[in-house]
Amino acid sequence: MRFSLLLLLILGFLFPNPIPSDPGLKDHFKNDFFIGAAVNMRQVNGTEKGADSLLLLHFNSITSENGLKWGPVQPKAGEYRFDFGDAFVEMGERMDAYIVGHTLVWHQQTPDWVFQDGEGKFLDRENLIHRMENHISTLVGRYKGRIHAWDVVNEAFEDNGNWRKTHWYNLIGEDFIERAFRKANEIDPKAELIYNNYNVWKPEKRKAILEMAKRLKAKGVRIDGIGMQGHYRLNSPSLDQIEQAILDIHEAGFEVHVTELDVDVLPRPTDVEGADLSINFAESAEWNPFKDGISPQVEKDLVTRYSSLFALFKKHGDKIARVTFWGLHDGSSWLNNWPVRGRTNYPLLFDREKRLKKGFIED
Ligand code: GLA
């Protein structure tokens, strides 16, 4: 009796909100793949009301949305900030989740100093490799055994399959990818190591990614999975294009991770696809048609799109390890600000009140 009271008190302390017991998305897909969400600081440290019960009920995986990128983690040389990372991993452990760190090597959200010497000149190859390896050792080392997967390299290719000419590529050369994966593996041999990109459904891009990954694998470099970000629109890409990507990644010998799923329902000023953050247009009423609420038809189209995407993912559940939404609910999606700033978008399965949109997985 006294023991159960004590247990209740401990549980109440650990989970200030009642422990959710309804079946959530994660239960619905428990035989298929993990269901994840990218999260921010307010969602992992308890500041955003209702975020933790939503996470506990529906998700069994989380990804750091921005908090573990180079900029926030090491804004100045040797000055590391782990407040987000620590809160993020603690939240993931409370959820008993598959915890994904995003991302170690990327050309965006990486401060200029990383590529420069004390006089502002570009670093030479050896010094940049050293800096990259130190960053990886420090970050992966801190969360060794607790972060279960890392997006080691993000977005190294252009849509046409060419190498993206980033500072990493220009200053180190193609083998920056190999160096990054080798170092991550050395520091945490048990963490899953992922190469991540958008528009993997485009055949030329996918070909370049898979050739790179197979070449490295043949040299003994461990790459476990290929992340297809999944920044989609209502009608593009087609299910066939996505299915072909799943099949090709699997055939090449890698796990499929759907790493950043969302479905943009708003019009685009250009036919840009994917997630190139360098593109941005100013806000204007013309591009913000659902400012006061989404039309019932478009909401229906969105839910239908999600239902068919998940039917496809379920069909390939043996090849897909995880499906992660890029954001927890519509209110916290980056698509409210890209490619046009300050819009009201509805790209996720949970609305601004954190309710699951009607019609999804209703039998
Ligand atoms: C890319 C990156 C993510 C995020 C999204 C949009 O897909 O991988 O970290 O920045 O763009 O926000």
Short mmCIF file of C-alpha atoms and ligand atoms in Angstrom, two decimals:
data_model
loop_
_atom_site.label_atom_id
_atom_site.label_comp_id
_atom_site.label_asym_id
_atom_site.label_seq_id
_atom_site.Cartn_x
_atom_site.Cartn_y
_atom_site.Cartn_z
CA MET A 1 0.00 0.00 0.00
CA ARG A 2 2.68 2.40 1.08
CA PHE A 3 4.80 1.30 -1.85
CA SER A 4 2.05 2.00 -4.42
CA LEU A 5 1.46 5.45 -2.91
CA LEU A 6 5.15 6.16 -3.23
CA LEU A 7 5.10 4.91 -6.82
CA LEU A 8 2.18 7.22 -7.64
CA LEU A 9 4.01 10.16 -6.09
CA ILE A 10 7.14 9.40 -8.11
CA LEU A 11 5.11 9.03 -11.32
CA GLY A 12 3.28 12.27 -10.58
CA PHE A 13 6.61 14.02 -10.16
CA LEU A 14 8.07 12.55 -13.34
CA PHE A 15 4.93 13.12 -15.43
CA PRO A 16 3.16 16.25 -14.18
CA ASN A 17 0.49 15.74 -16.85
CA PRO A 18 -1.55 12.55 -16.60
CA ILE A 19 0.15 9.69 -18.45
CA PRO A 20 -1.77 9.35 -21.71
CA SER A 21 -3.13 5.89 -22.29
CA ASP A 22 -5.20 6.19 -25.50
CA PRO A 23 -3.69 4.58 -28.53
CA GLY A 24 -1.75 7.18 -30.45
CA LEU A 25 -0.18 7.30 -33.92
CA LYS A 26 2.84 5.42 -32.62
CA ASP A 27 0.60 2.54 -31.49
CA HIS A 28 -1.23 2.48 -34.77
CA PHE A 29 2.05 2.01 -36.66
CA LYS A 30 3.87 0.01 -33.99
CA ASN A 31 4.53 -2.93 -36.32
CA ASP A 32 5.73 -0.69 -39.14
CA PHE A 33 8.04 2.14 -38.09
CA PHE A 34 8.72 4.76 -35.44
CA ILE A 35 6.61 7.91 -35.55
CA GLY A 36 8.71 10.99 -34.88
CA ALA A 37 8.50 14.76 -34.60
CA ALA A 38 11.12 17.49 -34.82
CA VAL A 39 11.02 19.47 -31.59
CA ASN A 40 12.20 22.82 -30.27
CA MET A 41 13.32 24.00 -26.83
CA ARG A 42 9.87 25.02 -25.56
CA GLN A 43 8.53 21.60 -26.47
CA VAL A 44 11.20 19.67 -24.61
CA ASN A 45 11.57 21.79 -21.51
CA GLY A 46 7.87 21.89 -20.63
CA THR A 47 7.29 25.57 -21.48
CA GLU A 48 4.83 24.92 -24.31
CA LYS A 49 1.59 23.80 -22.75
CA GLY A 50 0.38 20.40 -23.92
CA ALA A 51 3.48 19.61 -25.97
CA ASP A 52 4.70 16.86 -23.67
CA SER A 53 1.37 15.03 -23.47
CA LEU A 54 1.09 15.19 -27.27
CA LEU A 55 4.61 13.77 -27.58
CA LEU A 56 3.97 11.04 -25.01
CA LEU A 57 0.70 9.97 -26.59
CA HIS A 58 1.53 9.93 -30.28
CA PHE A 59 5.29 9.75 -30.81
CA ASN A 60 8.05 7.26 -30.11
CA SER A 61 10.84 9.21 -31.80
CA ILE A 62 12.09 12.80 -31.65
CA THR A 63 14.55 14.79 -33.73
CA SER A 64 16.23 18.03 -32.71
CA GLU A 65 14.75 20.63 -35.05
CA ASN A 66 17.40 23.36 -34.78
CA GLY A 67 18.98 22.95 -31.35
CA LEU A 68 21.81 20.56 -32.29
CA LYS A 69 22.86 22.30 -35.47
CA TRP A 70 26.37 23.74 -35.45
CA GLY A 71 25.27 27.36 -34.94
CA PRO A 72 23.33 26.86 -31.70
CA VAL A 73 25.73 24.20 -30.35
CA GLN A 74 29.07 25.87 -31.05
CA PRO A 75 28.38 29.51 -31.91
CA LYS A 76 32.00 30.48 -31.25
CA ALA A 77 35.15 28.39 -31.48
CA GLY A 78 35.27 26.02 -28.53
CA GLU A 79 32.18 27.54 -26.84
CA TYR A 80 29.66 24.73 -26.62
CA ARG A 81 26.04 25.07 -25.50
CA PHE A 82 24.28 21.93 -24.41
CA ASP A 83 21.18 23.26 -22.67
CA PHE A 84 18.92 22.28 -25.55
CA GLY A 85 20.65 18.94 -26.14
CA ASP A 86 20.40 17.93 -22.50
CA ALA A 87 16.69 18.81 -22.25
CA PHE A 88 16.02 17.13 -25.61
CA VAL A 89 17.66 13.85 -24.61
CA GLU A 90 15.91 13.86 -21.23
CA MET A 91 12.55 14.33 -22.95
CA GLY A 92 13.36 11.52 -25.38
CA GLU A 93 14.24 9.23 -22.50
CA ARG A 94 10.98 10.04 -20.72
CA MET A 95 9.19 9.03 -23.92
CA ASP A 96 11.36 5.93 -24.27
CA ALA A 97 11.90 7.25 -27.77
CA TYR A 98 14.29 6.65 -30.62
CA ILE A 99 16.28 9.87 -30.36
CA VAL A 100 17.72 11.47 -33.49
CA GLY A 101 20.40 14.17 -33.52
CA HIS A 102 20.26 16.58 -36.45
CA THR A 103 22.79 17.44 -37.89
CA LEU A 104 26.58 17.25 -37.68
CA VAL A 105 27.81 18.60 -41.04
CA TRP A 106 25.75 20.98 -43.14
CA HIS A 107 26.31 24.15 -45.16
CA GLN A 108 23.43 26.05 -43.50
CA GLN A 109 23.17 27.30 -39.91
CA THR A 110 26.92 26.88 -39.58
CA PRO A 111 28.74 30.05 -38.49
CA ASP A 112 31.31 31.69 -40.81
CA TRP A 113 34.11 31.30 -38.27
CA VAL A 114 34.04 27.53 -38.81
CA PHE A 115 35.61 27.98 -42.24
CA GLN A 116 38.00 30.81 -41.39
CA ASP A 117 41.32 31.32 -39.68
CA GLY A 118 42.04 34.10 -37.18
CA GLU A 119 42.47 36.63 -39.98
CA GLY A 120 39.20 35.80 -41.69
CA LYS A 121 40.87 33.80 -44.48
CA PHE A 122 39.56 30.40 -45.52
CA LEU A 123 41.03 27.50 -43.55
CA ASP A 124 43.15 24.91 -45.28
CA ARG A 125 41.94 21.33 -45.68
CA GLU A 126 43.73 19.81 -42.68
CA ASN A 127 42.60 22.49 -40.25
CA LEU A 128 38.99 22.30 -41.40
CA ILE A 129 38.99 18.50 -41.11
CA HIS A 130 40.37 18.89 -37.61
CA ARG A 131 37.64 21.38 -36.67
CA MET A 132 34.89 19.17 -38.12
CA GLU A 133 36.20 16.09 -36.32
CA ASN A 134 36.44 17.94 -33.02
CA HIS A 135 32.85 19.12 -33.32
CA ILE A 136 31.66 15.60 -34.10
CA SER A 137 33.67 14.07 -31.25
CA THR A 138 32.38 16.58 -28.74
CA LEU A 139 28.72 16.39 -29.71
CA VAL A 140 28.41 12.68 -30.46
CA GLY A 141 30.61 11.92 -27.44
CA ARG A 142 28.43 13.88 -25.04
CA TYR A 143 25.31 11.92 -25.97
CA LYS A 144 26.96 8.59 -26.68
CA GLY A 145 24.54 5.74 -26.03
CA ARG A 146 21.66 8.20 -25.55
CA ILE A 147 21.17 9.65 -29.03
CA HIS A 148 20.31 6.61 -31.15
CA ALA A 149 20.83 8.05 -34.63
CA TRP A 150 22.66 11.00 -36.17
CA ASP A 151 22.05 12.81 -39.43
CA VAL A 152 25.78 12.92 -40.02
CA VAL A 153 25.81 14.87 -43.28
CA ASN A 154 22.93 16.95 -44.61
CA GLU A 155 22.30 18.04 -48.21
CA ALA A 156 25.64 17.51 -49.99
CA PHE A 157 24.07 17.21 -53.45
CA GLU A 158 22.16 19.47 -55.82
CA ASP A 159 18.90 18.32 -57.41
CA ASN A 160 20.72 17.49 -60.67
CA GLY A 161 23.09 15.13 -58.86
CA ASN A 162 26.09 17.49 -58.81
CA TRP A 163 28.01 17.97 -55.61
CA ARG A 164 26.81 21.10 -53.85
CA LYS A 165 29.74 23.51 -53.85
CA THR A 166 29.73 24.27 -50.14
CA HIS A 167 32.66 25.38 -48.04
CA TRP A 168 32.94 21.77 -46.83
CA TYR A 169 33.27 20.54 -50.38
CA ASN A 170 35.44 23.38 -51.65
CA LEU A 171 37.89 23.38 -48.76
CA ILE A 172 38.10 19.66 -47.94
CA GLY A 173 36.93 17.88 -51.09
CA GLU A 174 34.47 15.01 -51.57
CA ASP A 175 35.95 13.03 -48.71
CA PHE A 176 34.50 15.39 -46.10
CA ILE A 177 31.58 12.94 -46.05
CA GLU A 178 33.80 9.93 -45.46
CA ARG A 179 35.71 11.73 -42.70
CA ALA A 180 32.49 12.74 -40.97
CA PHE A 181 30.99 9.24 -41.00
CA ARG A 182 34.25 7.63 -39.89
CA LYS A 183 34.55 9.99 -36.95
CA ALA A 184 30.93 9.57 -35.87
CA ASN A 185 31.34 5.79 -36.02
CA GLU A 186 34.56 5.93 -34.01
CA ILE A 187 32.92 7.97 -31.26
CA ASP A 188 29.63 6.06 -31.02
CA PRO A 189 29.79 2.74 -32.88
CA LYS A 190 26.25 1.89 -31.80
CA ALA A 191 24.48 5.01 -33.06
CA GLU A 192 22.81 4.70 -36.45
CA LEU A 193 24.46 6.95 -39.01
CA ILE A 194 22.36 8.61 -41.67
CA TYR A 195 22.94 10.68 -44.78
CA ASN A 196 19.99 13.10 -45.19
CA ASN A 197 18.67 15.13 -48.14
CA TYR A 198 15.57 16.69 -49.68
CA ASN A 199 14.11 15.75 -53.08
CA VAL A 200 15.52 12.22 -52.90
CA TRP A 201 12.55 11.32 -55.12
CA LYS A 202 14.37 13.04 -58.01
CA PRO A 203 16.16 10.24 -59.89
CA GLU A 204 19.39 12.12 -60.74
CA LYS A 205 19.83 13.30 -57.20
CA ARG A 206 19.08 9.89 -55.71
CA LYS A 207 21.52 8.23 -58.09
CA ALA A 208 24.35 10.51 -56.95
CA ILE A 209 23.51 9.97 -53.28
CA LEU A 210 23.32 6.20 -53.57
CA GLU A 211 26.52 5.99 -55.62
CA MET A 212 28.33 7.98 -52.95
CA ALA A 213 26.89 5.85 -50.14
CA LYS A 214 27.67 2.55 -51.87
CA ARG A 215 31.20 3.69 -52.70
CA LEU A 216 31.85 4.55 -49.07
CA LYS A 217 30.25 1.35 -47.82
CA ALA A 218 32.51 -0.68 -50.12
CA LYS A 219 35.48 1.08 -48.46
CA GLY A 220 34.27 0.00 -45.04
CA VAL A 221 32.63 3.28 -44.01
CA ARG A 222 29.45 2.69 -42.03
CA ILE A 223 26.36 4.44 -43.39
CA ASP A 224 23.19 2.79 -42.06
CA GLY A 225 20.40 4.81 -43.56
CA ILE A 226 19.42 7.34 -46.17
CA GLY A 227 17.10 10.08 -44.98
CA MET A 228 14.46 11.26 -47.43
CA GLN A 229 13.42 14.55 -45.90
CA GLY A 230 9.89 14.48 -47.33
CA HIS A 231 9.06 18.16 -47.70
CA TYR A 232 6.15 17.45 -50.02
CA ARG A 233 3.21 19.29 -51.54
CA LEU A 234 -0.38 18.21 -52.06
CA ASN A 235 0.19 16.88 -55.58
CA SER A 236 3.91 16.51 -55.83
CA PRO A 237 5.89 14.32 -55.80
CA SER A 238 3.70 11.45 -56.95
CA LEU A 239 3.32 8.31 -54.88
CA ASP A 240 5.11 6.40 -57.64
CA GLN A 241 8.09 8.72 -57.43
CA ILE A 242 8.27 8.30 -53.66
CA GLU A 243 7.85 4.53 -53.93
CA GLN A 244 10.70 4.29 -56.42
CA ALA A 245 12.95 6.13 -53.99
CA ILE A 246 12.05 3.72 -51.18
CA LEU A 247 12.74 0.73 -53.42
CA ASP A 248 16.06 2.08 -54.70
CA ILE A 249 17.40 2.96 -51.25
CA HIS A 250 16.45 -0.48 -49.98
CA GLU A 251 17.91 -2.20 -53.01
CA ALA A 252 21.19 -0.32 -52.48
CA GLY A 253 21.38 -1.81 -48.99
CA PHE A 254 20.32 1.08 -46.75
CA GLU A 255 17.50 1.66 -44.28
CA VAL A 256 14.93 4.23 -45.39
CA HIS A 257 14.28 7.07 -42.92
CA VAL A 258 11.53 9.55 -43.74
CA THR A 259 13.15 12.34 -41.78
CA GLU A 260 11.28 15.62 -42.31
CA LEU A 261 7.73 14.98 -43.47
CA ASP A 262 5.31 17.83 -44.13
CA VAL A 263 2.84 18.72 -46.87
CA ASP A 264 2.73 22.36 -47.91
CA VAL A 265 -0.85 23.43 -48.73
CA LEU A 266 -0.05 27.03 -49.72
CA PRO A 267 0.70 28.43 -53.17
CA ARG A 268 4.33 29.02 -54.13
CA PRO A 269 5.59 32.17 -55.85
CA THR A 270 7.89 29.95 -57.97
CA ASP A 271 7.84 26.24 -58.62
CA VAL A 272 10.63 25.68 -56.09
CA GLU A 273 10.54 22.27 -54.41
CA GLY A 274 12.35 20.82 -51.45
CA ALA A 275 13.86 22.91 -48.69
CA ASP A 276 16.52 25.28 -49.98
CA LEU A 277 16.59 27.78 -47.13
CA SER A 278 18.38 30.42 -49.18
CA ILE A 279 15.08 31.06 -51.00
CA ASN A 280 12.74 33.52 -49.30
CA PHE A 281 10.05 35.93 -50.42
CA ALA A 282 8.45 38.80 -48.49
CA GLU A 283 4.98 38.33 -47.03
CA SER A 284 1.98 39.44 -49.08
CA ALA A 285 -1.78 38.78 -48.80
CA GLU A 286 -1.78 37.13 -52.19
CA TRP A 287 0.37 34.30 -50.89
CA ASN A 288 -1.47 33.86 -47.60
CA PRO A 289 -4.98 32.66 -48.54
CA PHE A 290 -5.82 30.75 -45.34
CA LYS A 291 -4.81 33.40 -42.84
CA ASP A 292 -8.10 32.99 -40.95
CA GLY A 293 -8.52 29.26 -41.39
CA ILE A 294 -7.96 26.53 -43.93
CA SER A 295 -10.79 25.78 -46.38
CA PRO A 296 -12.58 22.48 -45.61
CA GLN A 297 -11.71 21.18 -49.08
CA VAL A 298 -7.99 21.81 -48.69
CA GLU A 299 -8.00 20.26 -45.22
CA LYS A 300 -9.69 17.21 -46.73
CA ASP A 301 -7.09 17.10 -49.51
CA LEU A 302 -4.32 17.29 -46.93
CA VAL A 303 -5.69 14.41 -44.87
CA THR A 304 -6.23 12.35 -48.04
CA ARG A 305 -2.62 13.05 -49.06
CA TYR A 306 -1.38 11.93 -45.64
CA SER A 307 -3.55 8.81 -45.74
CA SER A 308 -2.11 7.75 -49.07
CA LEU A 309 1.45 8.58 -48.01
CA PHE A 310 1.07 6.44 -44.90
CA ALA A 311 -0.55 3.62 -46.85
CA LEU A 312 2.55 3.63 -49.07
CA PHE A 313 4.90 3.77 -46.07
CA LYS A 314 3.03 0.91 -44.41
CA LYS A 315 3.28 -1.18 -47.58
CA HIS A 316 7.06 -0.76 -47.26
CA GLY A 317 7.19 -0.98 -43.48
CA ASP A 318 9.90 -3.64 -43.78
CA LYS A 319 12.19 -1.10 -45.47
CA ILE A 320 11.30 2.05 -43.50
CA ALA A 321 12.71 2.52 -40.01
CA ARG A 322 11.01 5.80 -39.13
CA VAL A 323 8.61 8.47 -40.30
CA THR A 324 9.30 11.83 -38.68
CA PHE A 325 7.18 14.98 -39.09
CA TRP A 326 9.11 18.24 -39.39
CA GLY A 327 7.38 19.93 -36.49
CA LEU A 328 4.92 18.88 -33.81
CA HIS A 329 1.87 20.83 -34.99
CA ASP A 330 0.90 23.46 -37.59
CA GLY A 331 1.73 26.33 -35.25
CA SER A 332 5.38 25.31 -34.99
CA SER A 333 6.09 24.50 -38.64
CA TRP A 334 8.91 26.20 -40.54
CA LEU A 335 6.49 26.37 -43.49
CA ASN A 336 4.80 29.36 -41.85
CA ASN A 337 7.97 31.19 -42.93
CA TRP A 338 9.25 29.47 -46.08
CA PRO A 339 9.41 30.24 -48.93
CA VAL A 340 7.32 33.27 -47.90
CA ARG A 341 7.70 34.74 -44.43
CA GLY A 342 4.81 35.24 -42.00
CA ARG A 343 2.12 33.00 -43.51
CA THR A 344 -0.41 30.70 -41.85
CA ASN A 345 0.26 27.18 -43.09
CA TYR A 346 -1.32 23.82 -42.24
CA PRO A 347 1.28 21.23 -43.26
CA LEU A 348 1.16 18.73 -40.39
CA LEU A 349 -1.27 16.18 -38.98
CA PHE A 350 -1.83 18.08 -35.75
CA ASP A 351 -3.52 21.48 -35.85
CA ARG A 352 -2.65 24.58 -33.83
CA GLU A 353 -4.75 23.27 -30.92
CA LYS A 354 -2.67 20.06 -31.05
CA ARG A 355 -5.62 17.97 -32.24
CA LEU A 356 -5.16 15.16 -34.73
CA LYS A 357 -6.84 16.20 -37.98
CA LYS A 358 -10.08 14.39 -38.61
CA GLY A 359 -10.25 11.58 -41.13
CA PHE A 360 -6.72 10.24 -40.70
CA ILE A 361 -6.54 6.56 -39.74
CA GLU A 362 -10.27 6.43 -39.01
CA ASP A 363 -11.48 2.99 -40.04
C1 GLA B 1 16.14 21.26 -44.15
C2 GLA B 1 16.97 20.91 -42.94
C3 GLA B 1 16.24 21.07 -41.67
C4 GLA B 1 15.37 22.30 -41.66
C5 GLA B 1 14.48 22.29 -42.86
C6 GLA B 1 13.54 23.44 -42.90
O1 GLA B 1 15.30 20.29 -44.54
O2 GLA B 1 17.49 19.61 -42.98
O3 GLA B 1 17.15 21.16 -40.63
O4 GLA B 1 16.16 23.45 -41.61
O5 GLA B 1 15.31 22.35 -43.98
O6 GLA B 1 13.49 24.17 -41.77
#
